[in-house]
Coordinates of C-alpha atoms and ligand atoms in Angstrom, one line a residue:
M4 CA 25.9 -24.8 -1.6
A5 CA 25.1 -25.5 2.4
H6 CA 21.4 -26.0 2.3
S7 CA 19.3 -27.4 -0.4
V8 CA 16.0 -25.3 1.5
V9 CA 16.8 -21.9 2.5
R10 CA 15.2 -20.0 5.1
V11 CA 14.4 -16.2 4.4
A12 CA 13.2 -13.8 7.0
A13 CA 11.1 -11.5 6.0
L14 CA 10.2 -7.9 7.6
A15 CA 9.6 -3.5 6.6
D16 CA 8.7 -0.6 8.8
L17 CA 11.8 -1.3 11.5
H18 CA 11.1 2.8 11.8
C19 CA 14.3 3.1 13.6
T20 CA 15.0 6.5 15.3
R21 CA 17.9 7.9 16.8
T22 CA 16.6 6.8 20.4
S23 CA 16.5 3.1 19.3
Q24 CA 20.0 1.7 20.7
G25 CA 19.6 -1.4 22.3
A26 CA 15.6 -1.9 20.5
F27 CA 16.2 -4.5 17.7
Q28 CA 19.3 -6.1 19.0
S29 CA 17.4 -9.8 20.5
L30 CA 15.1 -9.1 16.7
F31 CA 17.9 -9.6 15.0
A32 CA 19.7 -12.6 16.8
N33 CA 16.4 -14.1 16.4
I34 CA 16.9 -13.3 13.3
A35 CA 20.4 -14.8 12.5
D36 CA 18.6 -18.0 14.1
A37 CA 15.6 -18.7 12.3
A38 CA 17.4 -17.6 8.3
D39 CA 20.1 -18.0 6.6
I40 CA 19.3 -14.6 5.0
V41 CA 17.0 -11.5 5.0
V42 CA 14.9 -9.3 3.2
I43 CA 14.1 -6.0 4.8
A44 CA 11.2 -4.0 2.6
G45 CA 11.6 -0.4 3.3
D46 CA 11.2 2.4 5.9
L47 CA 14.2 1.0 8.0
T48 CA 14.4 4.6 9.8
D49 CA 12.0 7.5 11.3
Y50 CA 13.0 10.3 9.5
G51 CA 15.8 9.1 6.2
L52 CA 18.0 10.6 9.1
P53 CA 22.0 9.2 8.6
D54 CA 21.9 9.5 12.8
E55 CA 19.0 7.2 12.5
A56 CA 21.0 4.7 9.9
A57 CA 23.7 5.1 11.9
V58 CA 22.7 3.2 15.4
L59 CA 20.2 1.1 13.3
A60 CA 23.9 0.2 11.3
K61 CA 25.4 -0.8 15.5
E62 CA 21.6 -2.7 15.7
L63 CA 22.8 -4.7 12.3
T64 CA 26.1 -6.5 13.3
A65 CA 23.8 -8.4 15.9
L66 CA 22.4 -10.0 12.2
R67 CA 25.7 -12.1 11.3
I68 CA 23.9 -13.0 7.4
P69 CA 23.2 -11.4 4.5
I70 CA 20.4 -9.1 4.4
A71 CA 19.3 -7.3 1.1
A72 CA 16.6 -3.7 1.7
V73 CA 14.9 -1.5 -0.5
L74 CA 14.7 2.0 1.0
G75 CA 10.9 3.6 2.1
N76 CA 9.5 6.7 1.9
H77 CA 10.6 7.2 5.4
D78 CA 14.0 7.4 4.2
L79 CA 13.7 9.2 1.6
E80 CA 11.9 12.0 4.2
S81 CA 15.4 14.0 5.1
A82 CA 16.4 14.1 1.5
K83 CA 19.6 11.8 3.1
S84 CA 18.7 8.9 0.9
A85 CA 22.4 8.6 -0.7
E86 CA 24.2 8.8 3.1
V87 CA 21.3 6.7 4.3
R88 CA 22.4 3.9 1.4
Q89 CA 26.0 4.3 2.1
I90 CA 25.9 3.8 6.2
L91 CA 23.8 0.8 5.6
S92 CA 26.1 -0.2 2.4
D93 CA 29.1 -0.2 5.2
A94 CA 27.4 -2.1 7.3
G95 CA 26.6 -4.9 5.0
V96 CA 24.1 -4.3 3.6
T97 CA 22.6 -4.3 0.0
V98 CA 20.7 -1.9 -1.0
L99 CA 18.6 -2.6 -3.9
D100 CA 17.4 0.5 -5.9
G101 CA 15.9 -1.1 -9.6
D102 CA 18.9 -3.6 -9.6
A103 CA 19.6 -7.4 -8.2
C104 CA 21.5 -9.6 -6.1
E105 CA 21.4 -13.4 -4.8
F106 CA 22.6 -15.2 -2.2
S107 CA 22.3 -19.0 -1.3
G108 CA 20.9 -19.1 -5.1
V109 CA 17.6 -16.9 -4.1
G110 CA 17.7 -14.0 -6.4
I111 CA 16.3 -10.9 -4.8
A112 CA 15.3 -7.9 -7.6
G113 CA 14.6 -4.3 -5.2
V114 CA 12.8 -1.4 -5.9
K115 CA 11.0 0.9 -3.4
G116 CA 7.7 0.6 -5.3
F117 CA 5.3 4.0 -5.7
G118 CA 1.8 4.8 -4.8
G119 CA -1.4 5.6 -7.8
G120 CA -3.9 3.3 -6.2
F121 CA -4.9 -0.3 -7.8
G122 CA -6.8 -2.1 -11.3
R123 CA -9.1 -0.1 -12.7
R124 CA -9.8 3.3 -10.2
A125 CA -5.0 3.2 -10.6
L126 CA -4.4 7.4 -10.6
A127 CA -4.3 7.5 -15.6
P128 CA -1.2 10.0 -16.6
W129 CA -3.9 12.5 -17.6
G130 CA -4.9 16.2 -17.3
E131 CA -2.8 17.9 -14.9
A132 CA 1.6 17.8 -14.9
I133 CA 1.6 17.0 -11.5
I134 CA -0.7 14.3 -12.4
K135 CA 1.1 13.1 -15.0
Q136 CA 4.7 13.5 -13.6
F137 CA 3.4 11.0 -10.2
V138 CA 2.2 8.5 -12.7
H139 CA 5.6 9.3 -14.9
E140 CA 6.6 8.2 -11.2
A141 CA 4.8 4.5 -10.9
V142 CA 5.9 3.8 -14.2
N143 CA 9.1 4.2 -13.9
E144 CA 9.7 2.5 -10.5
A145 CA 7.3 -0.5 -12.2
L146 CA 10.2 -0.5 -15.4
K147 CA 13.2 -0.3 -12.5
L148 CA 11.7 -4.0 -10.7
E149 CA 11.5 -5.0 -14.7
A150 CA 14.8 -4.3 -15.2
A151 CA 15.7 -5.8 -12.2
L152 CA 13.9 -9.0 -12.5
A153 CA 15.4 -8.8 -16.2
R154 CA 18.8 -10.0 -14.7
L155 CA 18.3 -12.7 -12.5
R156 CA 18.9 -16.0 -13.3
A157 CA 18.7 -18.1 -9.9
K158 CA 15.8 -20.5 -9.3
R159 CA 14.3 -18.7 -6.6
I160 CA 13.2 -15.2 -7.3
I161 CA 11.8 -12.8 -4.8
A162 CA 10.7 -9.4 -5.5
L163 CA 11.8 -7.1 -2.5
L164 CA 9.0 -3.4 -2.9
H165 CA 7.9 -0.9 0.1
Y166 CA 5.2 -0.3 -1.7
S167 CA 2.4 -3.0 -2.7
P168 CA 2.6 -4.1 -5.9
I169 CA -1.8 -5.9 -4.9
E170 CA -4.8 -4.2 -3.6
A171 CA -5.4 -7.1 -1.0
T172 CA -2.8 -6.4 1.8
V173 CA -3.2 -3.0 2.3
E174 CA -7.6 -3.5 2.7
G175 CA -7.8 -3.1 6.3
E176 CA -6.2 0.5 5.8
P177 CA -8.0 3.5 5.2
L178 CA -9.8 3.4 1.9
E179 CA -8.8 7.1 1.5
I180 CA -5.6 6.3 1.3
Y181 CA -5.5 3.2 -0.7
P182 CA -4.0 5.1 -4.0
F183 CA -0.7 5.8 -1.3
L184 CA -0.4 2.7 -0.2
G185 CA 0.4 0.8 -3.8
S186 CA 0.1 0.3 -7.4
S187 CA -1.4 -2.3 -10.3
R188 CA 2.0 -0.5 -11.7
L189 CA 4.0 -2.9 -10.0
E190 CA 2.6 -6.0 -10.3
E191 CA 2.9 -5.9 -14.3
P192 CA 6.6 -7.5 -14.0
I193 CA 6.2 -9.9 -11.6
S194 CA 3.8 -11.2 -13.5
R195 CA 6.4 -11.0 -16.4
Y196 CA 9.0 -13.6 -14.8
P197 CA 9.2 -16.3 -12.5
V198 CA 9.2 -15.2 -9.0
S199 CA 8.2 -16.9 -6.5
L200 CA 7.2 -14.2 -3.9
V201 CA 7.1 -11.0 -3.8
F202 CA 7.1 -8.7 -0.1
H203 CA 6.4 -5.2 1.1
G204 CA 5.4 -3.1 3.9
H205 CA 4.2 0.5 3.8
A206 CA 0.5 -0.6 4.9
H207 CA 1.0 -0.7 8.4
R208 CA -2.2 -2.0 9.2
G209 CA -3.4 -4.3 6.0
R210 CA -2.9 -7.4 5.5
L211 CA -1.2 -10.1 5.2
E212 CA -1.1 -12.1 2.6
G213 CA -2.3 -11.8 -1.1
A214 CA -1.5 -13.2 -4.2
T215 CA -1.5 -11.1 -7.9
K216 CA -3.7 -12.1 -11.0
T217 CA -1.1 -15.1 -12.1
G218 CA -1.6 -16.0 -8.3
V219 CA 2.7 -14.7 -7.1
P220 CA 2.1 -14.7 -3.7
V221 CA 2.2 -11.4 -2.0
Y222 CA 3.3 -11.1 1.7
N223 CA 2.8 -8.1 3.5
V224 CA 5.8 -8.2 6.5
S225 CA 5.3 -4.6 7.6
M226 CA 6.3 -4.5 11.7
P227 CA 3.4 -3.0 12.8
L228 CA 0.9 -5.6 10.8
L229 CA 3.3 -8.5 12.2
T230 CA 3.6 -7.1 16.1
R231 CA -0.7 -7.2 16.3
T232 CA -1.1 -10.5 14.4
F233 CA 1.9 -13.3 16.0
A234 CA 1.5 -11.1 19.5
D235 CA 3.4 -13.9 21.1
R236 CA 6.3 -14.1 18.1
P237 CA 9.0 -12.0 17.4
P238 CA 7.9 -9.7 14.6
F239 CA 9.1 -11.1 11.2
R240 CA 8.5 -13.6 8.9
V241 CA 10.3 -16.9 8.0
F242 CA 9.9 -18.8 3.8
E243 CA 12.2 -22.1 3.1
M244 CA 12.8 -22.3 -0.2
P245 CA 13.8 -24.9 -2.3
V246 CA 17.1 -24.3 -4.1
G247 CA 17.6 -28.0 -5.3
E248 CA 14.8 -29.2 -7.5
A249 CA 11.5 -27.8 -7.9
D250 CA 9.1 -28.1 -5.3
N251 CA 7.1 -24.9 -3.3
V252 CA 8.3 -22.5 -1.3
Q253 CA 6.6 -23.4 2.6
P254 CA 6.0 -20.2 4.9
M255 CA 7.5 -21.3 8.9
P256 CA 5.5 -19.4 11.4
A257 CA 8.5 -17.8 12.9
P258 CA 10.0 -19.0 16.5
S259 CA 8.1 -18.2 19.6
R260 CA 9.2 -15.8 21.8
G261 CA 11.8 -18.4 24.0
R262 CA 11.1 -20.9 21.7
R263 CA 14.6 -21.4 19.6
A264 CA 14.4 -21.3 15.8
T265 CA 15.0 -24.6 15.1
D266 CA 11.6 -26.0 17.3
A267 CA 9.8 -23.9 14.0
I268 CA 7.5 -26.1 12.1
A269 CA 6.7 -25.5 8.4
S270 CA 2.8 -24.9 8.5
Ligands
LIG329 FE1 6.4 2.2 7.5
LIG330 FE1 6.2 3.9 4.4

């Protein structure tokens, strides 16, 4: 194995449009410099159009490291997610939807997830059929995540989601939309498996970090949030994951603009 520590870059909510040519190239070059693998937590495109995916696919050629991604709700907007997925797969992206992959000893279980809210206030499957259907979707996504996690034997495991599994990382968003930003049902499988890190996006105005009830760190890596929080750095985060003997996972600051990635210091 090339590294006993694997550097994982994470970001989400690229919202690539038809006119985004060139917009991501320096970001992706920075990521390729700073990380060994990259995970993208959904909303890769703005309207889920194949044309947008094709623009992103071209941009991704700057990233010559393994890429795993999940789709987000925006990637489903035009009901062309199969085409979007195919274009991204052809560009070398491993698009996860209830399945898992492993790069350099790091296992990644990915699912889009769904809404429904958190904790005691989560939506329950009661009353109208359409409410039951809404809850069923969240339960189904949680089951898909569980199945993906069950497949992994890697020492370090990442759960990659678009929707949040906890309330803490959506705080800052308007209270009225919390139920549409994630679901506690996604937290349940994460608590049952030896997950090292959880990444999600979707909550553009949420909070950077939180943890599940069992203490698994959860990071909201939405690009608009990272851009706002770290104004002097490119909008992605890097995490060091030891794949040798047990050690703690360390988040690293992303390199400042103009600095080489190797200058980054563990915080
Ligand atoms: Fe988004
Ligand atoms: Fe989203």
